[in-house]
Coordinates of C-alpha atoms and ligand atoms in Angstrom, one line a residue:
M1 CA 73.2 120.4 -129.6
G2 CA 70.5 117.7 -129.4
Y3 CA 71.3 114.6 -131.4
V4 CA 68.7 112.2 -132.4
C5 CA 69.3 109.5 -134.8
L6 CA 66.6 106.9 -136.4
I7 CA 67.5 104.3 -138.9
F8 CA 65.1 103.5 -141.6
L9 CA 65.8 100.4 -144.0
S10 CA 64.1 101.0 -147.4
A11 CA 64.0 98.7 -149.9
F12 CA 67.5 99.2 -151.7
F13 CA 69.4 102.1 -149.8
L14 CA 69.7 103.2 -146.3
V15 CA 68.2 106.6 -145.2
S16 CA 68.7 108.0 -141.8
M17 CA 67.0 110.7 -140.5
T18 CA 69.1 112.6 -137.7
S19 CA 68.4 116.3 -136.4
E20 CA 71.1 118.6 -134.9
S21 CA 70.7 122.2 -133.6
F22 CA 72.9 125.1 -133.9
D23 CA 72.8 128.6 -132.1
A24 CA 74.0 131.8 -133.2
M25 CA 73.9 135.3 -132.1
E26 CA 72.1 137.5 -134.4
G27 CA 74.7 139.4 -137.0
D28 CA 77.5 136.9 -136.1
A29 CA 78.9 134.4 -138.8
L30 CA 77.8 131.1 -138.6
V31 CA 79.0 128.2 -140.6
I32 CA 77.4 124.7 -140.1
K33 CA 78.3 121.6 -141.3
C34 CA 76.7 118.5 -142.3
P35 CA 77.7 115.5 -140.0
P36 CA 78.9 112.5 -142.2
R37 CA 82.6 111.8 -142.8
S38 CA 82.6 108.8 -145.0
S39 CA 83.1 109.8 -148.6
Y40 CA 80.2 110.8 -150.7
V41 CA 79.6 112.1 -154.5
R42 CA 77.8 115.3 -153.5
I43 CA 75.8 117.1 -150.8
T44 CA 73.0 119.3 -151.5
W45 CA 71.3 121.8 -149.0
Y46 CA 67.7 122.7 -148.6
H47 CA 65.2 124.9 -146.6
T48 CA 63.4 122.1 -145.0
D49 CA 60.0 123.6 -144.9
S50 CA 60.5 125.3 -148.7
N51 CA 62.3 122.3 -150.1
K52 CA 64.6 124.9 -151.9
I53 CA 67.9 124.2 -152.8
I54 CA 70.7 126.5 -151.4
P55 CA 73.0 127.5 -153.7
A56 CA 76.6 127.9 -153.8
E57 CA 78.2 131.4 -153.1
E58 CA 77.6 134.0 -155.5
D59 CA 78.5 137.7 -155.4
G60 CA 77.0 139.1 -152.3
S61 CA 74.9 136.2 -151.5
R62 CA 74.5 136.1 -147.4
I63 CA 73.4 132.3 -147.6
F64 CA 75.3 129.7 -149.3
S65 CA 76.2 126.2 -149.6
S66 CA 80.1 124.8 -150.1
K67 CA 80.2 120.9 -150.1
R68 CA 79.4 120.0 -146.3
F69 CA 78.9 123.5 -145.1
L70 CA 76.2 125.9 -144.9
W71 CA 77.3 129.6 -144.5
F72 CA 75.5 132.6 -143.0
L73 CA 77.5 135.8 -143.5
P74 CA 76.2 136.7 -141.1
T75 CA 73.0 135.7 -139.4
S76 CA 69.6 137.3 -139.6
R77 CA 66.9 136.4 -137.0
E78 CA 64.6 135.1 -139.8
D79 CA 67.3 132.5 -140.5
S80 CA 66.0 130.6 -137.7
G81 CA 64.4 127.2 -139.1
N82 CA 65.0 123.8 -140.3
Y83 CA 67.7 123.1 -142.9
T84 CA 68.1 119.6 -144.3
C85 CA 71.5 118.5 -146.4
V86 CA 71.2 115.2 -148.2
I87 CA 74.4 113.3 -148.8
H88 CA 74.6 111.1 -152.0
Y89 CA 76.6 108.2 -152.0
S90 CA 78.4 106.6 -154.9
N91 CA 75.8 103.7 -154.7
N92 CA 73.0 105.9 -155.3
G93 CA 72.3 105.8 -151.7
T94 CA 71.5 109.0 -149.4
K95 CA 71.5 109.9 -146.1
E96 CA 69.6 113.4 -144.8
F97 CA 70.1 115.1 -141.9
N98 CA 67.8 118.0 -140.4
I99 CA 69.5 120.7 -138.8
S100 CA 67.8 123.2 -136.7
V101 CA 69.3 126.9 -136.5
Q102 CA 68.5 129.3 -134.0
V103 CA 69.4 132.7 -134.2
H104 CA 69.2 134.6 -130.8
P105 CA 69.0 138.4 -130.8
Y106 CA 71.4 140.4 -128.6
K107 CA 69.7 141.7 -125.8
Q108 CA 70.8 144.7 -123.3
G109 CA 71.8 143.0 -120.0
I110 CA 71.6 139.5 -121.4
C111 CA 75.2 137.4 -121.4
F112 CA 75.6 136.3 -124.9
P113 CA 77.0 133.1 -124.1
S114 CA 74.0 132.1 -121.7
Q115 CA 72.0 131.0 -124.7
I116 CA 74.7 129.2 -127.2
R117 CA 75.4 125.9 -126.0
Y118 CA 77.3 123.1 -127.5
P119 CA 77.8 119.8 -125.7
N120 CA 80.0 119.8 -122.4
N121 CA 83.1 118.6 -122.7
T122 CA 84.2 117.0 -119.5
G123 CA 87.9 116.8 -119.3
R124 CA 91.1 117.4 -117.7
G125 CA 91.3 121.1 -118.5
K126 CA 91.3 121.4 -122.1
I127 CA 88.4 123.1 -123.5
V128 CA 88.1 123.3 -127.1
C129 CA 86.2 126.1 -128.9
P130 CA 83.2 124.8 -130.4
T131 CA 82.5 125.0 -134.1
F132 CA 85.9 126.8 -134.2
D133 CA 86.8 124.1 -137.1
N134 CA 84.2 125.1 -139.4
Y135 CA 85.8 128.7 -139.6
K136 CA 88.6 128.5 -142.6
N137 CA 90.5 131.8 -141.1
A138 CA 89.6 132.5 -137.6
T139 CA 91.1 134.0 -134.8
I140 CA 90.2 133.7 -131.0
I141 CA 90.1 137.1 -129.3
Q142 CA 88.4 136.3 -125.9
W143 CA 87.8 133.7 -123.7
Y144 CA 85.0 134.1 -121.2
K145 CA 84.0 131.8 -118.0
D146 CA 80.5 132.6 -117.1
C147 CA 80.4 136.1 -119.3
K148 CA 83.6 137.1 -117.4
P149 CA 86.8 137.6 -119.5
I150 CA 89.4 134.7 -118.4
Q151 CA 92.6 136.0 -117.2
G152 CA 95.9 134.6 -115.1
E153 CA 98.3 132.4 -115.4
R154 CA 96.2 129.1 -114.8
Y155 CA 95.3 129.5 -118.4
F156 CA 97.3 128.5 -121.2
K157 CA 95.4 129.6 -124.6
G158 CA 96.1 127.7 -127.8
D159 CA 95.0 128.4 -131.1
K160 CA 91.4 126.9 -130.9
Y161 CA 91.4 125.7 -127.0
I162 CA 92.0 127.2 -124.0
Y163 CA 94.0 124.8 -121.2
I164 CA 93.3 125.0 -117.4
N165 CA 96.0 123.9 -115.4
N166 CA 95.1 121.6 -112.7
P167 CA 91.0 122.1 -113.1
G168 CA 88.8 121.5 -110.0
K169 CA 85.2 122.0 -109.3
E170 CA 85.4 125.8 -109.2
D171 CA 86.4 125.7 -112.8
D172 CA 83.2 124.2 -113.7
G173 CA 80.8 126.5 -115.9
F174 CA 80.0 128.0 -119.2
Y175 CA 83.1 128.9 -121.3
T176 CA 82.6 131.3 -124.3
C177 CA 85.1 131.5 -126.9
Q178 CA 84.7 134.8 -129.1
F179 CA 86.5 134.7 -132.0
I180 CA 86.5 136.8 -135.6
Y181 CA 86.2 135.3 -138.9
T182 CA 87.7 136.9 -142.0
H183 CA 85.5 136.3 -145.2
N184 CA 86.7 138.2 -148.5
G185 CA 88.1 140.9 -146.2
K186 CA 84.8 141.2 -144.3
V187 CA 85.2 140.5 -140.3
F188 CA 82.6 138.7 -138.7
N189 CA 82.2 138.0 -135.0
V190 CA 81.3 134.6 -133.5
S191 CA 80.9 133.3 -130.2
A192 CA 80.2 129.8 -129.1
T193 CA 79.6 128.5 -125.7
R194 CA 80.1 125.0 -124.0
I195 CA 79.8 123.8 -120.4
F196 CA 83.1 122.4 -118.9
V197 CA 82.5 120.2 -116.1
S198 CA 86.1 119.4 -114.5
N199 CA 87.1 115.9 -114.6
V200 CA 90.2 115.4 -112.8
K201 CA 91.5 112.2 -112.9
Y202 CA 90.8 110.4 -109.4
S203 CA 93.8 110.2 -107.4
P204 CA 94.1 107.7 -104.7
L205 CA 95.4 108.5 -101.5
P206 CA 97.1 106.1 -98.8
P207 CA 93.7 104.3 -97.5
Q208 CA 92.8 106.0 -94.1
I209 CA 90.6 104.2 -91.9
L210 CA 89.0 107.0 -89.7
F211 CA 87.0 104.8 -87.3
P212 CA 87.4 102.3 -85.4
K213 CA 90.6 102.8 -84.1
H214 CA 93.2 99.8 -84.3
K215 CA 93.1 97.7 -81.2
D216 CA 89.7 99.3 -80.0
V217 CA 87.9 97.4 -77.5
I218 CA 84.2 97.3 -77.8
E219 CA 81.9 96.3 -74.9
V220 CA 78.7 94.3 -75.8
D221 CA 76.2 92.0 -74.5
L222 CA 76.0 88.3 -75.0
G223 CA 73.1 87.7 -77.5
A224 CA 72.8 91.1 -78.3
A225 CA 73.0 92.5 -82.2
L226 CA 75.9 94.6 -83.0
S227 CA 76.8 97.0 -85.7
L228 CA 80.4 97.8 -86.4
K229 CA 81.1 100.7 -88.6
C230 CA 84.4 101.1 -90.6
Q231 CA 84.7 104.2 -92.5
A232 CA 87.8 104.8 -94.9
R233 CA 88.8 107.6 -97.1
L234 CA 90.6 105.9 -100.2
G235 CA 91.3 109.3 -102.4
I236 CA 90.0 111.9 -104.4
K237 CA 87.0 111.2 -106.7
K238 CA 85.5 107.9 -107.2
Q239 CA 88.6 105.3 -107.0
P240 CA 88.4 102.3 -109.5
I241 CA 89.6 100.2 -106.8
A242 CA 87.9 100.9 -103.5
V243 CA 87.2 98.4 -101.1
V244 CA 86.2 98.5 -97.4
T245 CA 85.0 95.1 -96.0
W246 CA 85.4 93.2 -92.7
D247 CA 87.3 90.0 -91.7
V248 CA 86.6 87.9 -88.7
N249 CA 89.5 86.3 -87.4
S250 CA 91.1 87.1 -91.1
I251 CA 88.3 85.5 -92.9
P252 CA 86.7 87.8 -95.3
V253 CA 82.8 88.3 -94.2
K254 CA 81.5 87.2 -97.6
Y255 CA 82.8 83.6 -97.1
F256 CA 80.8 83.2 -94.2
D257 CA 77.4 81.2 -95.2
F258 CA 75.7 81.4 -92.0
S259 CA 73.7 84.6 -91.8
R260 CA 75.1 85.9 -88.0
F261 CA 77.3 88.2 -90.0
H262 CA 76.8 90.3 -93.1
E263 CA 78.1 93.6 -94.1
E264 CA 76.8 96.6 -96.1
T265 CA 78.5 99.5 -98.0
V266 CA 77.9 102.7 -98.8
F267 CA 80.5 105.5 -100.4
F268 CA 80.1 109.2 -100.3
E269 CA 82.0 112.2 -101.2
G270 CA 83.1 114.7 -98.6
H271 CA 84.4 117.9 -99.2
D272 CA 87.0 118.8 -102.0
Q273 CA 85.5 115.2 -103.6
E274 CA 87.2 113.1 -101.1
Y275 CA 86.1 109.7 -101.8
Y276 CA 84.8 107.7 -98.6
R277 CA 83.7 104.1 -98.2
E278 CA 81.7 103.0 -95.0
T279 CA 81.0 99.4 -94.4
T280 CA 79.0 98.2 -91.4
L281 CA 79.5 94.7 -90.1
H282 CA 76.1 93.8 -88.8
I283 CA 76.2 90.8 -86.4
T284 CA 72.8 89.5 -85.7
E285 CA 73.8 87.6 -82.1
I286 CA 76.9 88.2 -80.2
K287 CA 78.1 84.6 -79.3
K288 CA 80.8 83.9 -76.7
E289 CA 83.3 83.1 -79.4
D290 CA 83.1 86.5 -80.4
L291 CA 84.8 87.6 -77.4
Q292 CA 87.7 85.7 -78.7
A293 CA 87.7 86.8 -82.4
N294 CA 89.7 89.7 -84.1
F295 CA 87.4 91.7 -86.1
T296 CA 89.5 93.4 -88.7
C297 CA 88.4 96.1 -91.3
V298 CA 90.5 96.4 -94.4
A299 CA 90.8 99.4 -96.5
V300 CA 92.0 98.9 -99.8
N301 CA 92.8 100.9 -103.0
E302 CA 95.3 100.7 -105.7
M303 CA 97.8 102.1 -103.6
E304 CA 97.9 99.9 -100.7
N305 CA 95.9 98.2 -97.7
T306 CA 95.4 99.3 -94.4
K307 CA 93.9 97.3 -91.5
A308 CA 92.3 98.1 -88.1
T309 CA 91.1 95.4 -85.7
V310 CA 88.8 95.5 -82.8
T311 CA 87.8 93.0 -80.0
L312 CA 84.7 92.5 -78.2
Q313 CA 84.4 92.4 -74.6
L314 CA 81.3 91.8 -72.1
K315 CA 79.9 95.3 -71.0
A316 CA 79.9 94.6 -67.2
Q317 CA 81.9 91.4 -66.2
C318 CA 79.6 91.5 -63.2
K319 CA 76.4 92.8 -62.2
D320 CA 77.3 95.6 -60.2
G321 CA 79.3 97.3 -63.1
K322 CA 82.7 96.9 -61.1
I323 CA 85.7 95.5 -62.5
Y324 CA 87.9 95.7 -59.7
D325 CA 87.8 93.6 -56.6
A326 CA 89.5 96.6 -54.7
Y327 CA 91.7 99.5 -55.2
I328 CA 94.8 100.0 -52.9
I329 CA 95.6 103.2 -51.6
Y330 CA 99.2 103.4 -50.2
P331 CA 101.6 106.0 -49.2
K332 CA 104.4 106.7 -51.5
S333 CA 107.9 106.4 -50.7
R334 CA 109.7 109.6 -50.7
T335 CA 113.2 108.0 -51.0
S336 CA 114.1 105.5 -53.9
E337 CA 115.0 103.0 -51.2
A338 CA 112.5 99.9 -51.6
N339 CA 110.4 99.8 -48.5
F340 CA 108.3 97.3 -47.1
V341 CA 105.0 99.0 -48.0
E342 CA 106.0 99.1 -51.9
N343 CA 106.9 95.6 -51.6
F344 CA 103.7 94.5 -49.9
V345 CA 101.6 96.5 -52.7
Y346 CA 103.4 95.6 -55.7
Q347 CA 104.7 91.9 -54.7
I348 CA 102.8 90.4 -51.5
L349 CA 99.2 91.6 -52.0
P350 CA 99.0 90.8 -55.7
D351 CA 100.9 87.5 -55.0
V352 CA 98.1 86.7 -52.3
L353 CA 95.2 88.1 -53.7
E354 CA 95.3 87.9 -57.2
N355 CA 97.2 84.9 -57.7
K356 CA 96.2 82.9 -54.7
Y357 CA 92.4 84.0 -54.6
G358 CA 91.6 85.3 -57.9
Y359 CA 90.9 88.7 -56.8
K360 CA 91.5 91.6 -59.3
L361 CA 93.3 94.6 -57.8
C362 CA 94.0 98.2 -59.1
I363 CA 97.2 99.3 -58.0
Y364 CA 98.2 102.8 -59.0
G365 CA 101.4 102.9 -60.9
R366 CA 101.0 99.4 -61.8
D367 CA 97.1 99.5 -63.5
I368 CA 97.3 103.4 -63.7
C369 CA 100.1 104.5 -65.7
P370 CA 101.9 107.6 -65.0
G371 CA 100.7 110.2 -67.6
E372 CA 97.2 109.3 -67.7
D373 CA 95.1 112.1 -66.2
T374 CA 95.4 110.8 -62.8
A375 CA 92.5 112.7 -61.2
S376 CA 90.0 111.1 -63.4
A377 CA 91.6 108.0 -63.9
V378 CA 92.0 107.3 -60.2
E379 CA 88.4 108.7 -59.5
K380 CA 87.3 106.3 -62.4
R381 CA 88.9 103.2 -61.0
I382 CA 87.8 103.8 -57.7
Q383 CA 84.2 103.5 -58.8
K384 CA 84.9 100.6 -60.4
S385 CA 86.2 99.0 -57.5
R386 CA 84.3 97.1 -55.1
R387 CA 86.6 97.8 -51.9
L388 CA 89.1 100.6 -51.0
I389 CA 92.3 99.0 -49.3
I390 CA 94.0 101.7 -47.6
I391 CA 97.4 101.0 -46.1
V392 CA 98.1 102.5 -42.7
T393 CA 101.5 103.5 -41.9
Q394 CA 103.2 106.2 -39.8
Q395 CA 103.4 108.1 -42.7
L396 CA 99.7 108.8 -42.8
I397 CA 99.9 110.3 -39.4
H398 CA 103.1 112.2 -40.0
H399 CA 101.9 113.9 -42.9
E400 CA 98.5 115.9 -42.6
D401 CA 98.3 116.3 -46.1
L402 CA 96.9 113.0 -47.5
A403 CA 97.9 112.6 -51.5
Y404 CA 95.6 113.4 -53.8
D405 CA 94.2 110.2 -54.8
Q406 CA 93.8 109.4 -51.1
H407 CA 91.4 112.1 -50.6
I408 CA 89.6 111.1 -53.5
A409 CA 89.0 107.8 -52.4
L410 CA 87.8 109.0 -48.9
Y411 CA 85.6 111.4 -50.5
N412 CA 84.0 108.6 -52.5
A413 CA 84.2 106.0 -49.7
L414 CA 82.4 108.3 -47.3
I415 CA 80.2 110.8 -48.9
Q416 CA 79.1 108.7 -52.0
N417 CA 78.6 105.7 -49.7
G418 CA 80.1 103.5 -52.7
A419 CA 83.1 101.1 -52.1
K420 CA 83.6 99.5 -48.6
V421 CA 87.0 100.4 -47.0
I422 CA 89.5 98.2 -45.5
L423 CA 92.2 99.4 -43.5
L424 CA 95.5 97.3 -43.4
E425 CA 97.6 98.8 -40.3
M426 CA 101.2 97.8 -41.7
E427 CA 102.8 99.6 -39.0
T428 CA 101.9 99.8 -35.3
I429 CA 100.3 103.1 -35.2
G430 CA 99.6 103.3 -31.5
T431 CA 97.0 106.1 -31.1
Y432 CA 94.7 107.0 -33.9
E433 CA 94.2 110.4 -32.5
K434 CA 96.5 112.2 -35.4
L435 CA 94.6 110.5 -38.1
Q436 CA 92.3 112.4 -40.5
E437 CA 88.8 112.3 -39.0
S438 CA 87.3 110.3 -41.9
L439 CA 89.8 107.4 -41.0
K440 CA 89.2 107.8 -37.4
Y441 CA 85.6 107.0 -38.2
I442 CA 85.9 104.0 -40.0
I443 CA 88.4 102.8 -37.7
K444 CA 85.5 103.2 -35.1
Q445 CA 83.5 101.4 -37.2
Q446 CA 85.0 98.4 -38.3
G447 CA 88.8 98.4 -36.8
T448 CA 91.8 97.6 -38.9
V449 CA 93.5 94.5 -40.2
K450 CA 97.0 94.4 -38.5
W451 CA 100.0 93.0 -39.9
K452 CA 102.5 90.9 -37.9
E453 CA 105.8 90.0 -39.1
P454 CA 105.5 86.2 -39.6
P455 CA 108.4 84.6 -37.8
T456 CA 111.6 84.5 -39.4
G457 CA 112.2 82.0 -42.1
Q458 CA 108.7 82.2 -42.9
P459 CA 107.7 84.1 -46.3
Q460 CA 105.8 87.4 -46.0
S461 CA 102.5 85.8 -47.4
S462 CA 102.4 83.0 -45.1
N463 CA 100.6 85.6 -42.6
S464 CA 97.7 83.5 -42.2
K465 CA 95.7 85.4 -39.7
F466 CA 96.3 88.7 -41.6
W467 CA 95.1 87.1 -44.8
K468 CA 92.0 85.2 -43.3
H469 CA 90.8 88.9 -42.1
V470 CA 91.3 90.3 -45.5
R471 CA 89.4 88.2 -47.2
Y472 CA 86.7 88.2 -44.9
R473 CA 86.3 91.7 -45.6
M474 CA 86.8 91.2 -49.3
P475 CA 84.0 90.4 -51.8
L476 CA 83.4 86.9 -52.8
T477 CA 85.7 86.1 -55.7
H478 CA 84.3 84.9 -58.5
K479 CA 87.1 82.6 -59.4
T480 CA 87.6 79.5 -57.4
S481 CA 91.0 79.7 -55.5
R482 CA 93.6 77.8 -57.0
S483 CA 94.9 77.3 -53.7
A484 CA 92.2 76.9 -50.5
N485 CA 94.8 77.6 -48.2
A486 CA 97.1 80.8 -48.1
G487 CA 99.7 79.4 -46.1
Ligands
NAG501 C1 63.1 116.6 -141.9 O1 62.2 117.5 -141.6 C2 60.7 117.5 -142.5 C3 60.2 118.1 -142.2 O2 60.0 118.4 -140.7 C4 60.5 115.9 -142.3 O3 59.5 115.4 -143.3 C5 61.6 115.1 -142.6 O4 61.5 113.6 -142.6 C6 62.8 115.0 -141.8 N1 64.0 114.3 -142.2 C7 65.0 113.9 -141.0 C8 65.8 112.9 -141.9 O5 64.7 113.7 -140.0
NAG502 C1 62.2 122.3 -137.3 O1 61.8 121.0 -137.0 C2 61.4 120.6 -135.8 C3 61.1 119.2 -135.9 O2 62.5 118.2 -136.1 C4 60.2 121.3 -135.2 O3 59.7 121.0 -134.2 C5 60.4 122.6 -135.5 O4 59.2 123.5 -135.3 C6 60.8 123.1 -136.8 N1 61.1 124.4 -136.7 C7 60.6 125.4 -137.6 C8 61.3 126.8 -137.7 O5 60.0 125.0 -138.8
NAG503 C1 72.5 104.7 -160.1 O1 71.6 105.6 -160.7 C2 72.0 105.3 -162.1 C3 70.6 106.0 -162.9 O2 69.3 105.9 -162.2 C4 72.3 103.8 -162.4 O3 72.4 103.9 -163.8 C5 73.3 103.4 -161.7 O4 73.6 101.9 -162.2 C6 73.1 103.2 -160.3 N1 74.2 103.0 -159.7 C7 74.1 101.9 -158.6 C8 75.5 101.9 -158.1 O5 73.0 101.4 -158.4
NAG504 C1 77.6 116.7 -120.0 O1 77.1 115.9 -121.3 C2 76.8 114.5 -120.8 C3 76.4 113.6 -122.2 O2 76.2 114.3 -122.9 C4 75.6 114.5 -119.7 O3 75.3 113.4 -119.5 C5 75.9 115.2 -118.5 O4 74.6 115.7 -117.8 C6 76.4 116.8 -119.1 N1 76.7 117.5 -117.9 C7 76.4 118.7 -118.0 C8 76.9 119.4 -116.5 O5 75.5 119.5 -118.5
NAG505 C1 92.8 135.4 -142.1 O1 92.4 136.7 -141.8 C2 93.4 137.5 -141.1 C3 93.0 138.3 -139.8 O2 92.5 137.6 -138.9 C4 93.5 138.1 -142.5 O3 94.6 139.2 -142.3 C5 93.7 137.5 -143.7 O4 93.2 138.2 -144.6 C6 92.6 136.1 -143.8 N1 93.0 135.4 -144.5 C7 92.1 135.1 -145.8 C8 92.4 134.6 -146.9 O5 90.7 135.5 -145.6
NAG506 C1 82.0 142.3 -132.9 O1 82.2 142.2 -131.3 C2 82.5 143.3 -130.8 C3 82.7 143.3 -129.3 O2 81.7 142.4 -128.9 C4 81.8 144.6 -131.3 O3 82.5 145.9 -131.0 C5 81.9 144.7 -132.6 O4 80.9 145.8 -132.9 C6 81.3 143.2 -133.1 N1 81.5 143.3 -134.8 C7 80.3 143.1 -135.7 C8 80.9 142.9 -137.2 O5 79.2 142.8 -135.1
NAG507 C1 93.7 87.8 -83.0 O1 94.9 88.7 -83.4 C2 96.1 88.9 -82.2 C3 97.0 89.7 -82.6 O2 97.4 89.6 -84.0 C4 96.4 87.1 -82.5 O3 97.6 87.0 -81.5 C5 95.6 86.4 -82.4 O4 95.9 85.0 -82.4 C6 94.2 86.6 -83.1 N1 93.4 85.8 -82.8 C7 92.6 84.9 -83.4 C8 91.4 83.9 -82.9 O5 92.9 84.8 -84.8

């Protein structure tokens, strides 16, 4: 039903020109209505082309007028054409409407509703039968969706509408009401079709940031550009309140005047009309201060807000891509008793190498949490270590089987020619005959650094000769030592 409205102002009265169209099936009843609602004196109906007035009902007349209504009981194919209703107002003004009527013949194999369309009503499930109100004594006999009869508990049928419980996209389509109209004891069929587009009210969901993950650390290069994407799901269908934005140290990016940061947002619907927004923070050039900053993505809808904060870290802190100076391999105590080796590994070694000399160590149990996929976690850490420190004790001799991480370590050290190995002989071994071949090989190449118990009363860390040899084998520190003298 096209609706065109043109308004002309003439000398004394208003004439508006409008056209509307109605469709009907051949042989059905058709009642059309002259559009205006305000009070009028009378309405006359014409055949537009012939200018012939259509009279009121007489006995046996098929087409007749009655106030605002024009009747076709029933329609015939030759009725297709233009009709005009002229409304006469009390101030002698008139208004004229042209209405186009199209009568469609039934055709075998063609679904009747496909041709008769009234305006779609997008709605929450209530589909009103079009033109039904024009018929004073009508009864709906069947509803169809896309030509198939509608059945089921999801549908509630009212006198002139059908109600779909909880409509979704799958309910979109052409809905036809077929009804009967009784006039002077004669029964007529009428059908009218309209498009339904489900218009479920948007529903917010608790905002969910899909990425980045909270506390993610993103590796960056100084001076480089960076784009941080944040994607959040905010609900079903387009939300009236939907914001996904970035804060830098709690200040929204939009408040930064300088152009190093700017953001860009897109939105889209996923499956089941899930509504997403994705905001990209563009940083034109990473500066040092960014490494200390918190970048927080904030997702807001009418329910609540959710945040995810990421920080930046330099990609590789040193040119060789290593992050540890040494990975420590040590025999695990088989008893729960504290022993010297564990004390050495957890206390003395970090105290001297890390605290005094600024090395960074990777110690299994301290830097690799139990529960991490051990094999690959160990391998990764070893690959990122410049040295392997192997603590040599009697346990290495008496237990042929090296711990799993020792195997990997040796494999990496010897075969892949990666990290350099430092052997710390914590207990006198005497003969190395019983050691694993690979260890014997290393000892042959470079010897071991031998621990000597410091004189009683002296701290363990004051074994200066020992530490001097260790440091000699360690890489150069990138931190100036806090204490030039180890004791
Ligand atoms: C109705 O149609 C006739 C013939 O096409 C035209 O002359 C007239 O201006 C139209 N009136 C309106 C209101 O559109
Ligand atoms: C009805 O009027 C429209 C213009 O308003 C015109 O295009 C159409 O041809 C007319 N139909 C008939 C059957 O005269
Ligand atoms: C309407 O027209 C009639 C006759 O042409 C005239 O007598 C009457 O005063 C007019 N009414 C108005 C409100 O102009
Ligand atoms: C429904 O009608 C509106 C307004 O008349 C129109 O913008 C929209 O495209 C129509 N939708 C369909 C599916 O026909
Ligand atoms: C209204 O329709 C019913 C059947 O649908 C019929 O029995 C009744 O006579 C009709 N009333 C009038 C006034 O036509
Ligand atoms: C009304 O429609 C039904 C089914 O579509 C058909 O069987 C019946 O003959 C029709 N009645 C008239 C008067 O056209
Ligand atoms: C970054 O966030 C952490 C944790 O909330 C906070 O302790 C720190 O002060 C924040 N840094 C800045 C620069 O705002």
